[in-house]
PDB file of C-alpha atoms in Angstrom:
ATOM      1  CA  MET A   3     114.219  78.337  85.346  1.00 45.00           C
ATOM      2  CA  THR A   4     112.205  80.840  83.365  1.00 49.00           C
ATOM      3  CA  THR A   5     113.199  84.432  82.713  1.00 63.00           C
ATOM      4  CA  PRO A   6     110.299  85.814  84.820  1.00 76.00           C
ATOM      5  CA  LEU A   7     111.515  83.745  87.777  1.00 76.00           C
ATOM      6  CA  GLN A   8     115.021  85.159  87.335  1.00 69.00           C
ATOM      7  CA  ALA A   9     113.601  88.678  87.289  1.00 76.00           C
ATOM      8  CA  MET A  10     111.663  88.048  90.500  1.00 79.00           C
ATOM      9  CA  TRP A  11     114.828  86.797  92.191  1.00 77.00           C
ATOM     10  CA  LEU A  12     116.668  89.974  91.270  1.00 77.00           C
ATOM     11  CA  GLU A  13     113.783  92.177  92.381  1.00 77.00           C
ATOM     12  CA  ALA A  14     113.831  90.532  95.798  1.00 76.00           C
ATOM     13  CA  ARG A  15     117.558  90.987  96.387  1.00 72.00           C
ATOM     14  CA  ASP A  16     116.971  93.249  99.418  1.00 70.00           C
ATOM     15  CA  GLU A  17     114.453  90.984 101.159  1.00 69.00           C
ATOM     16  CA  GLY A  18     116.398  89.642 104.113  1.00 75.00           C
ATOM     17  CA  SER A  19     118.197  86.294 104.241  1.00 86.00           C
ATOM     18  CA  VAL A  20     118.654  83.936 101.331  1.00 86.00           C
ATOM     19  CA  ARG A  21     116.175  81.533 102.958  1.00 88.00           C
ATOM     20  CA  GLU A  22     113.455  84.187 103.288  1.00 90.00           C
ATOM     21  CA  ARG A  23     114.155  85.630  99.841  1.00 89.00           C
ATOM     22  CA  LEU A  24     113.970  82.192  98.230  1.00 91.00           C
ATOM     23  CA  TYR A  25     110.721  81.324  99.955  1.00 91.00           C
ATOM     24  CA  ARG A  26     109.092  84.612  98.984  1.00 89.00           C
ATOM     25  CA  VAL A  27     110.217  84.403  95.368  1.00 91.00           C
ATOM     26  CA  LEU A  28     108.923  80.835  94.985  1.00 93.00           C
ATOM     27  CA  ARG A  29     105.670  81.696  96.787  1.00 92.00           C
ATOM     28  CA  GLN A  30     105.028  84.698  94.540  1.00 89.00           C
ATOM     29  CA  SER A  31     105.980  82.766  91.402  1.00 91.00           C
ATOM     30  CA  ILE A  32     103.318  80.185  92.278  1.00 93.00           C
ATOM     31  CA  ILE A  33     100.710  82.831  93.044  1.00 91.00           C
ATOM     32  CA  ARG A  34     101.449  84.674  89.790  1.00 88.00           C
ATOM     33  CA  MET A  35     101.363  81.417  87.788  1.00 88.00           C
ATOM     34  CA  VAL A  36     105.015  81.727  86.765  1.00 89.00           C
ATOM     35  CA  LEU A  37     105.182  78.218  88.202  1.00 92.00           C
ATOM     36  CA  ALA A  38     101.963  76.609  87.019  1.00 90.00           C
ATOM     37  CA  PRO A  39      99.691  74.153  88.842  1.00 91.00           C
ATOM     38  CA  GLY A  40     100.997  70.629  88.297  1.00 91.00           C
ATOM     39  CA  GLN A  41     104.502  71.791  87.407  1.00 93.00           C
ATOM     40  CA  ALA A  42     107.457  69.784  88.771  1.00 95.00           C
ATOM     41  CA  LEU A  43     110.106  71.630  90.802  1.00 94.00           C
ATOM     42  CA  SER A  44     113.697  70.512  90.802  1.00 91.00           C
ATOM     43  CA  GLU A  45     115.599  71.173  94.034  1.00 90.00           C
ATOM     44  CA  LYS A  46     118.956  70.908  92.250  1.00 89.00           C
ATOM     45  CA  GLU A  47     117.988  73.089  89.288  1.00 88.00           C
ATOM     46  CA  LEU A  48     116.628  75.841  91.495  1.00 90.00           C
ATOM     47  CA  ALA A  49     119.717  75.738  93.731  1.00 88.00           C
ATOM     48  CA  ASP A  50     121.976  75.982  90.677  1.00 85.00           C
ATOM     49  CA  ALA A  51     119.883  78.707  89.069  1.00 81.00           C
ATOM     50  CA  PHE A  52     119.873  80.926  92.173  1.00 84.00           C
ATOM     51  CA  ASP A  53     123.480  80.039  93.058  1.00 84.00           C
ATOM     52  CA  VAL A  54     122.529  78.794  96.531  1.00 88.00           C
ATOM     53  CA  SER A  55     122.945  75.494  98.338  1.00 91.00           C
ATOM     54  CA  ARG A  56     120.165  72.901  98.212  1.00 92.00           C
ATOM     55  CA  GLN A  57     119.366  73.333 101.913  1.00 93.00           C
ATOM     56  CA  PRO A  58     117.437  76.653 101.617  1.00 92.00           C
ATOM     57  CA  VAL A  59     115.569  75.268  98.595  1.00 93.00           C
ATOM     58  CA  ARG A  60     114.601  72.221 100.643  1.00 92.00           C
ATOM     59  CA  GLU A  61     113.463  74.447 103.494  1.00 93.00           C
ATOM     60  CA  ALA A  62     111.442  76.600 101.095  1.00 94.00           C
ATOM     61  CA  PHE A  63     109.709  73.468  99.768  1.00 94.00           C
ATOM     62  CA  ILE A  64     108.737  72.511 103.333  1.00 93.00           C
ATOM     63  CA  ARG A  65     107.267  75.978 104.022  1.00 92.00           C
ATOM     64  CA  LEU A  66     105.443  75.988 100.675  1.00 94.00           C
ATOM     65  CA  SER A  67     104.028  72.542 101.482  1.00 93.00           C
ATOM     66  CA  GLU A  68     102.752  73.827 104.826  1.00 89.00           C
ATOM     67  CA  ALA A  69     101.111  76.733 102.980  1.00 87.00           C
ATOM     68  CA  GLY A  70      99.369  74.250 100.655  1.00 88.00           C
ATOM     69  CA  LEU A  71     101.210  75.449  97.544  1.00 93.00           C
ATOM     70  CA  VAL A  72     103.415  72.444  96.755  1.00 95.00           C
ATOM     71  CA  GLU A  73     103.224  68.708  97.350  1.00 94.00           C
ATOM     72  CA  VAL A  74     106.340  66.752  98.211  1.00 89.00           C
ATOM     73  CA  ARG A  75     105.980  63.204  96.953  1.00 88.00           C
ATOM     74  CA  PRO A  76     108.590  60.804  98.363  1.00 83.00           C
ATOM     75  CA  GLN A  77     110.709  59.208  95.643  1.00 79.00           C
ATOM     76  CA  ARG A  78     108.775  61.137  92.995  1.00 85.00           C
ATOM     77  CA  GLY A  79     109.542  64.821  93.429  1.00 90.00           C
ATOM     78  CA  THR A  80     107.936  68.143  94.364  1.00 94.00           C
ATOM     79  CA  TYR A  81     105.002  69.580  92.438  1.00 96.00           C
ATOM     80  CA  VAL A  82     103.010  72.795  92.478  1.00 96.00           C
ATOM     81  CA  VAL A  83      99.555  71.795  93.698  1.00 94.00           C
ATOM     82  CA  ARG A  84      96.430  72.624  91.768  1.00 94.00           C
ATOM     83  CA  ILE A  85      94.149  75.263  93.231  1.00 93.00           C
ATOM     84  CA  SER A  86      91.779  73.852  95.828  1.00 91.00           C
ATOM     85  CA  GLN A  87      88.280  75.336  95.667  1.00 92.00           C
ATOM     86  CA  GLN A  88      87.647  74.388  99.290  1.00 92.00           C
ATOM     87  CA  ALA A  89      90.903  76.034 100.433  1.00 91.00           C
ATOM     88  CA  VAL A  90      89.983  79.183  98.495  1.00 93.00           C
ATOM     89  CA  LEU A  91      86.564  79.388 100.106  1.00 94.00           C
ATOM     90  CA  GLU A  92      87.934  78.779 103.580  1.00 94.00           C
ATOM     91  CA  ALA A  93      90.657  81.414 103.135  1.00 93.00           C
ATOM     92  CA  ARG A  94      88.125  83.910 101.816  1.00 95.00           C
ATOM     93  CA  PHE A  95      85.893  83.320 104.859  1.00 96.00           C
ATOM     94  CA  VAL A  96      88.775  83.895 107.286  1.00 95.00           C
ATOM     95  CA  ARG A  97      90.037  86.921 105.408  1.00 96.00           C
ATOM     96  CA  GLU A  98      86.620  88.542 105.273  1.00 97.00           C
ATOM     97  CA  ALA A  99      86.084  88.045 109.017  1.00 97.00           C
ATOM     98  CA  ILE A 100      89.433  89.663 109.813  1.00 97.00           C
ATOM     99  CA  GLU A 101      89.302  92.557 107.357  1.00 97.00           C
ATOM    100  CA  VAL A 102      85.677  93.473 108.052  1.00 98.00           C
ATOM    101  CA  ALA A 103      86.579  93.714 111.731  1.00 98.00           C
ATOM    102  CA  VAL A 104      89.622  95.841 110.851  1.00 98.00           C
ATOM    103  CA  ALA A 105      87.538  98.202 108.701  1.00 98.00           C
ATOM    104  CA  ARG A 106      84.858  98.516 111.359  1.00 98.00           C
ATOM    105  CA  GLU A 107      87.402  99.323 114.060  1.00 98.00           C
ATOM    106  CA  ALA A 108      89.192 101.835 111.819  1.00 98.00           C
ATOM    107  CA  ALA A 109      85.914 103.677 111.248  1.00 98.00           C
ATOM    108  CA  THR A 110      84.839 103.431 114.889  1.00 98.00           C
ATOM    109  CA  LEU A 111      88.062 104.553 116.518  1.00 96.00           C
ATOM    110  CA  GLY A 112      89.485 106.531 113.637  1.00 96.00           C
ATOM    111  CA  VAL A 113      92.943 106.295 112.103  1.00 96.00           C
ATOM    112  CA  ALA A 114      95.815 108.735 111.836  1.00 97.00           C
ATOM    113  CA  GLU A 115      95.627 111.221 109.006  1.00 97.00           C
ATOM    114  CA  ARG A 116      98.902 109.883 107.623  1.00 97.00           C
ATOM    115  CA  THR A 117      97.268 106.434 107.307  1.00 97.00           C
ATOM    116  CA  LEU A 118      94.346 107.874 105.356  1.00 98.00           C
ATOM    117  CA  GLU A 119      96.815 109.748 103.127  1.00 98.00           C
ATOM    118  CA  GLU A 120      98.770 106.547 102.527  1.00 98.00           C
ATOM    119  CA  LEU A 121      95.619 104.616 101.626  1.00 98.00           C
ATOM    120  CA  ARG A 122      94.442 107.361  99.250  1.00 98.00           C
ATOM    121  CA  GLU A 123      97.859 107.529  97.602  1.00 98.00           C
ATOM    122  CA  LEU A 124      97.796 103.756  97.082  1.00 98.00           C
ATOM    123  CA  ILE A 125      94.356 104.055  95.490  1.00 98.00           C
ATOM    124  CA  GLU A 126      95.629 106.728  93.072  1.00 97.00           C
ATOM    125  CA  ARG A 127      98.548 104.514  92.118  1.00 97.00           C
ATOM    126  CA  GLN A 128      96.105 101.649  91.572  1.00 97.00           C
ATOM    127  CA  ARG A 129      94.086 103.822  89.207  1.00 96.00           C
ATOM    128  CA  ARG A 130      97.232 104.491  87.181  1.00 95.00           C
ATOM    129  CA  CYS A 131      97.748 100.763  86.914  1.00 94.00           C
ATOM    130  CA  SER A 132      94.252 100.468  85.446  1.00 88.00           C
ATOM    131  CA  VAL A 133      95.131 102.978  82.755  1.00 90.00           C
ATOM    132  CA  SER A 134      98.432 101.295  81.922  1.00 90.00           C
ATOM    133  CA  SER A 135      97.095  97.732  82.358  1.00 89.00           C
ATOM    134  CA  ASP A 136      99.952  96.979  84.759  1.00 91.00           C
ATOM    135  CA  TYR A 137      98.376  93.972  86.474  1.00 89.00           C
ATOM    136  CA  ASP A 138     101.460  92.785  88.363  1.00 87.00           C
ATOM    137  CA  ARG A 139     101.940  96.218  89.902  1.00 92.00           C
ATOM    138  CA  PHE A 140      98.263  96.464  90.798  1.00 94.00           C
ATOM    139  CA  PHE A 141      98.438  93.161  92.642  1.00 91.00           C
ATOM    140  CA  GLN A 142     101.361  94.483  94.685  1.00 91.00           C
ATOM    141  CA  LEU A 143      99.544  97.742  95.451  1.00 96.00           C
ATOM    142  CA  ASP A 144      96.407  95.823  96.430  1.00 95.00           C
ATOM    143  CA  GLU A 145      98.491  93.893  98.969  1.00 94.00           C
ATOM    144  CA  ALA A 146     100.010  97.131 100.207  1.00 96.00           C
ATOM    145  CA  PHE A 147      96.542  98.679 100.676  1.00 98.00           C
ATOM    146  CA  HIS A 148      95.213  95.896 102.887  1.00 97.00           C
ATOM    147  CA  ARG A 149      98.462  95.665 104.825  1.00 97.00           C
ATOM    148  CA  ALA A 150      98.516  99.433 105.438  1.00 97.00           C
ATOM    149  CA  LEU A 151      94.932  99.358 106.716  1.00 98.00           C
ATOM    150  CA  SER A 152      95.601  96.523 109.174  1.00 97.00           C
ATOM    151  CA  LEU A 153      98.811  98.084 110.419  1.00 97.00           C
ATOM    152  CA  GLY A 154      97.139 101.499 110.544  1.00 96.00           C
ATOM    153  CA  VAL A 155      94.843 100.290 113.321  1.00 96.00           C
ATOM    154  CA  GLY A 156      97.633  98.416 115.075  1.00 96.00           C
ATOM    155  CA  HIS A 157      96.653  94.890 114.041  1.00 96.00           C
ATOM    156  CA  THR A 158      99.984  93.497 112.851  1.00 95.00           C
ATOM    157  CA  ALA A 159      99.067  90.016 114.099  1.00 95.00           C
ATOM    158  CA  ALA A 160      95.809  90.099 112.163  1.00 95.00           C
ATOM    159  CA  TRP A 161      97.728  90.825 108.979  1.00 95.00           C
ATOM    160  CA  ARG A 162     100.150  87.984 109.677  1.00 93.00           C
ATOM    161  CA  VAL A 163      97.210  85.572 110.062  1.00 93.00           C
ATOM    162  CA  THR A 164      95.707  86.873 106.835  1.00 92.00           C
ATOM    163  CA  GLU A 165      98.987  86.330 104.994  1.00 88.00           C
ATOM    164  CA  GLU A 166      99.242  82.769 106.280  1.00 85.00           C
ATOM    165  CA  VAL A 167      95.799  81.665 105.121  1.00 86.00           C
ATOM    166  CA  LYS A 168      95.391  83.437 101.820  1.00 87.00           C
ATOM    167  CA  ALA A 169      97.947  81.749  99.556  1.00 86.00           C
ATOM    168  CA  GLN A 170      95.374  79.701  97.614  1.00 85.00           C
ATOM    169  CA  LEU A 171      93.025  82.684  97.533  1.00 90.00           C
ATOM    170  CA  ASP A 172      95.778  84.875  96.089  1.00 90.00           C
ATOM    171  CA  ARG A 173      96.239  82.477  93.165  1.00 91.00           C
ATOM    172  CA  VAL A 174      92.585  82.897  92.205  1.00 92.00           C
ATOM    173  CA  ARG A 175      92.723  86.660  92.763  1.00 88.00           C
ATOM    174  CA  TYR A 176      95.713  86.913  90.450  1.00 87.00           C
ATOM    175  CA  LEU A 177      94.040  84.702  87.861  1.00 87.00           C
ATOM    176  CA  SER A 178      90.889  86.818  87.979  1.00 87.00           C
ATOM    177  CA  ILE A 179      92.657  90.044  86.993  1.00 83.00           C
ATOM    178  CA  PRO A 180      91.868  91.601  84.565  1.00 74.00           C
ATOM    179  CA  ASP A 181      89.181  89.651  82.707  1.00 74.00           C
ATOM    180  CA  SER A 182      86.894  88.441  85.498  1.00 77.00           C
ATOM    181  CA  THR A 183      87.440  91.319  87.926  1.00 85.00           C
ATOM    182  CA  PRO A 184      88.505  94.615  86.354  1.00 90.00           C
ATOM    183  CA  ILE A 185      91.115  96.673  88.197  1.00 92.00           C
ATOM    184  CA  ALA A 186      88.854  99.736  88.101  1.00 93.00           C
ATOM    185  CA  LYS A 187      86.121  97.908  89.986  1.00 94.00           C
ATOM    186  CA  LEU A 188      88.488  96.758  92.751  1.00 95.00           C
ATOM    187  CA  THR A 189      89.970 100.247  93.017  1.00 96.00           C
ATOM    188  CA  ASP A 190      86.520 101.793  93.367  1.00 97.00           C
ATOM    189  CA  GLN A 191      85.777  99.325  96.160  1.00 98.00           C
ATOM    190  CA  HIS A 192      88.972 100.373  97.954  1.00 98.00           C
ATOM    191  CA  SER A 193      87.886 103.988  97.616  1.00 98.00           C
ATOM    192  CA  MET A 194      84.496 103.270  99.177  1.00 98.00           C
ATOM    193  CA  ILE A 195      86.174 101.583 102.141  1.00 98.00           C
ATOM    194  CA  VAL A 196      88.470 104.539 102.760  1.00 98.00           C
ATOM    195  CA  GLU A 197      85.696 107.100 102.322  1.00 98.00           C
ATOM    196  CA  ALA A 198      83.585 105.289 104.938  1.00 98.00           C
ATOM    197  CA  ILE A 199      86.531 105.143 107.338  1.00 98.00           C
ATOM    198  CA  GLY A 200      87.293 108.815 106.757  1.00 97.00           C
ATOM    199  CA  ARG A 201      83.774 109.882 107.668  1.00 97.00           C
ATOM    200  CA  ARG A 202      83.750 107.509 110.698  1.00 98.00           C
ATOM    201  CA  ASP A 203      80.913 105.304 109.459  1.00 98.00           C
ATOM    202  CA  PRO A 204      81.499 101.771 110.832  1.00 98.00           C
ATOM    203  CA  GLU A 205      78.474 100.178 109.117  1.00 98.00           C
ATOM    204  CA  ALA A 206      79.379 101.535 105.717  1.00 98.00           C
ATOM    205  CA  ALA A 207      83.053 100.606 106.168  1.00 98.00           C
ATOM    206  CA  SER A 208      82.337  97.029 107.182  1.00 98.00           C
ATOM    207  CA  GLN A 209      79.745  96.630 104.432  1.00 98.00           C
ATOM    208  CA  ALA A 210      82.111  98.002 101.784  1.00 98.00           C
ATOM    209  CA  MET A 211      84.860  95.644 102.940  1.00 98.00           C
ATOM    210  CA  SER A 212      82.482  92.687 102.963  1.00 98.00           C
ATOM    211  CA  VAL A 213      81.383  93.403  99.374  1.00 97.00           C
ATOM    212  CA  HIS A 214      85.039  93.709  98.380  1.00 97.00           C
ATOM    213  CA  GLN A 215      86.037  90.400  99.992  1.00 96.00           C
ATOM    214  CA  ARG A 216      83.102  88.574  98.383  1.00 95.00           C
ATOM    215  CA  GLU A 217      84.058  89.675  94.889  1.00 93.00           C
ATOM    216  CA  ILE A 218      85.978  86.420  94.436  1.00 92.00           C
ATOM    217  CA  LEU A 219      82.745  84.437  94.831  1.00 93.00           C
ATOM    218  CA  GLN A 220      81.519  86.012  91.588  1.00 89.00           C
ATOM    219  CA  SER A 221      84.634  85.203  89.580  1.00 90.00           C
ATOM    220  CA  LEU A 222      85.539  81.745  90.955  1.00 92.00           C
ATOM    221  CA  PRO A 223      82.959  79.667  89.029  1.00 92.00           C
ATOM    222  CA  GLU A 224      83.899  81.355  85.755  1.00 91.00           C
ATOM    223  CA  LEU A 225      87.603  80.828  86.381  1.00 92.00           C
ATOM    224  CA  MET A 226      87.032  77.144  87.121  1.00 93.00           C
ATOM    225  CA  ARG A 227      85.203  76.789  83.799  1.00 92.00           C
ATOM    226  CA  ARG A 228      87.889  78.661  81.873  1.00 91.00           C
ATOM    227  CA  PHE A 229      90.940  77.078  83.506  1.00 91.00           C
ATOM    228  CA  PRO A 230      89.898  73.570  84.622  1.00 92.00           C
ATOM    229  CA  GLU A 231      93.498  72.296  84.397  1.00 91.00           C
ATOM    230  CA  MET A 232      94.527  74.696  87.186  1.00 91.00           C
ATOM    231  CA  PHE A 233      91.998  73.456  89.748  1.00 93.00           C
ATOM    232  CA  ASP A 234      91.950  70.394  91.965  1.00 88.00           C
ATOM    233  CA  GLY A 235      89.859  67.619  90.478  1.00 71.00           C
ATOM    234  CA  ALA A 236      90.896  68.314  86.885  1.00 48.00           C
ATOM    235  CA  PRO A 237      92.268  65.371  84.871  1.00 41.00           C
ATOM    236  CA  SER A 238      95.905  64.632  85.697  1.00 40.00           C
ATOM    237  CA  ALA A 239      98.441  66.080  83.308  1.00 37.00           C
ATOM    238  CA  VAL A 240     102.053  65.209  82.660  1.00 30.00           C
ATOM    239  CA  ALA A 241     104.259  67.230  85.010  1.00 33.00           C
ATOM    240  CA  VAL A 242     106.318  69.970  83.381  1.00 30.00           C
ATOM    241  CA  GLY A 243     109.956  70.478  84.285  1.00 33.00           C
ATOM    242  CA  SER A 244     111.034  73.707  85.932  1.00 35.00           C
ATOM    243  CA  LYS A 245     113.488  74.746  83.232  1.00 34.00           C
TER     244      LYS A 245
END
């Protein structure tokens, strides 16, 4: 187990049950490339490292497999899957449909002032991340922004659906920051969305969100050229142990 993975486990110590905490830590470690595409995962080593039984690790592997992040190969082991271009494009399509609808409704019906204040505060914190080049923190704040917007218009279920489908997309989003998609550009896009919602302009809000969600289409081809080993279809590599 790597030191970054240990740190993520400690950071998540208040996140519910051991099962949920373990799943979230492993999911985030895959998204953030702490556990790289093609890497082998040892059920026993992870259980020993986190001081838990093997059962929650096994359950986490099943959930990660259902999310398309790991592949369980009978008699061979469990491996982090490579990024699927098709899965990324499908997740982006679904996410855009949901979030454009959320932005349009927020601008049409309006949102509480406290929601607008929360969104603006998140944007300011994102700008500080740009200055300090704190990419991990920006990624967390980006998630918080989109979650706050969905919940701000009462669409908790929509956010849950978005979370379920976007795992592969998140890996590309994380890989694209900062070189392919600068933090400042993404933050400016967030600001345009909130400004349109604040002035109750549904067309501008939905258009701004659509542009934001399509940003990944610009960076994906470049990322596939730069990191071919991370994408599905690349030549097979020898699996790396999880220690």
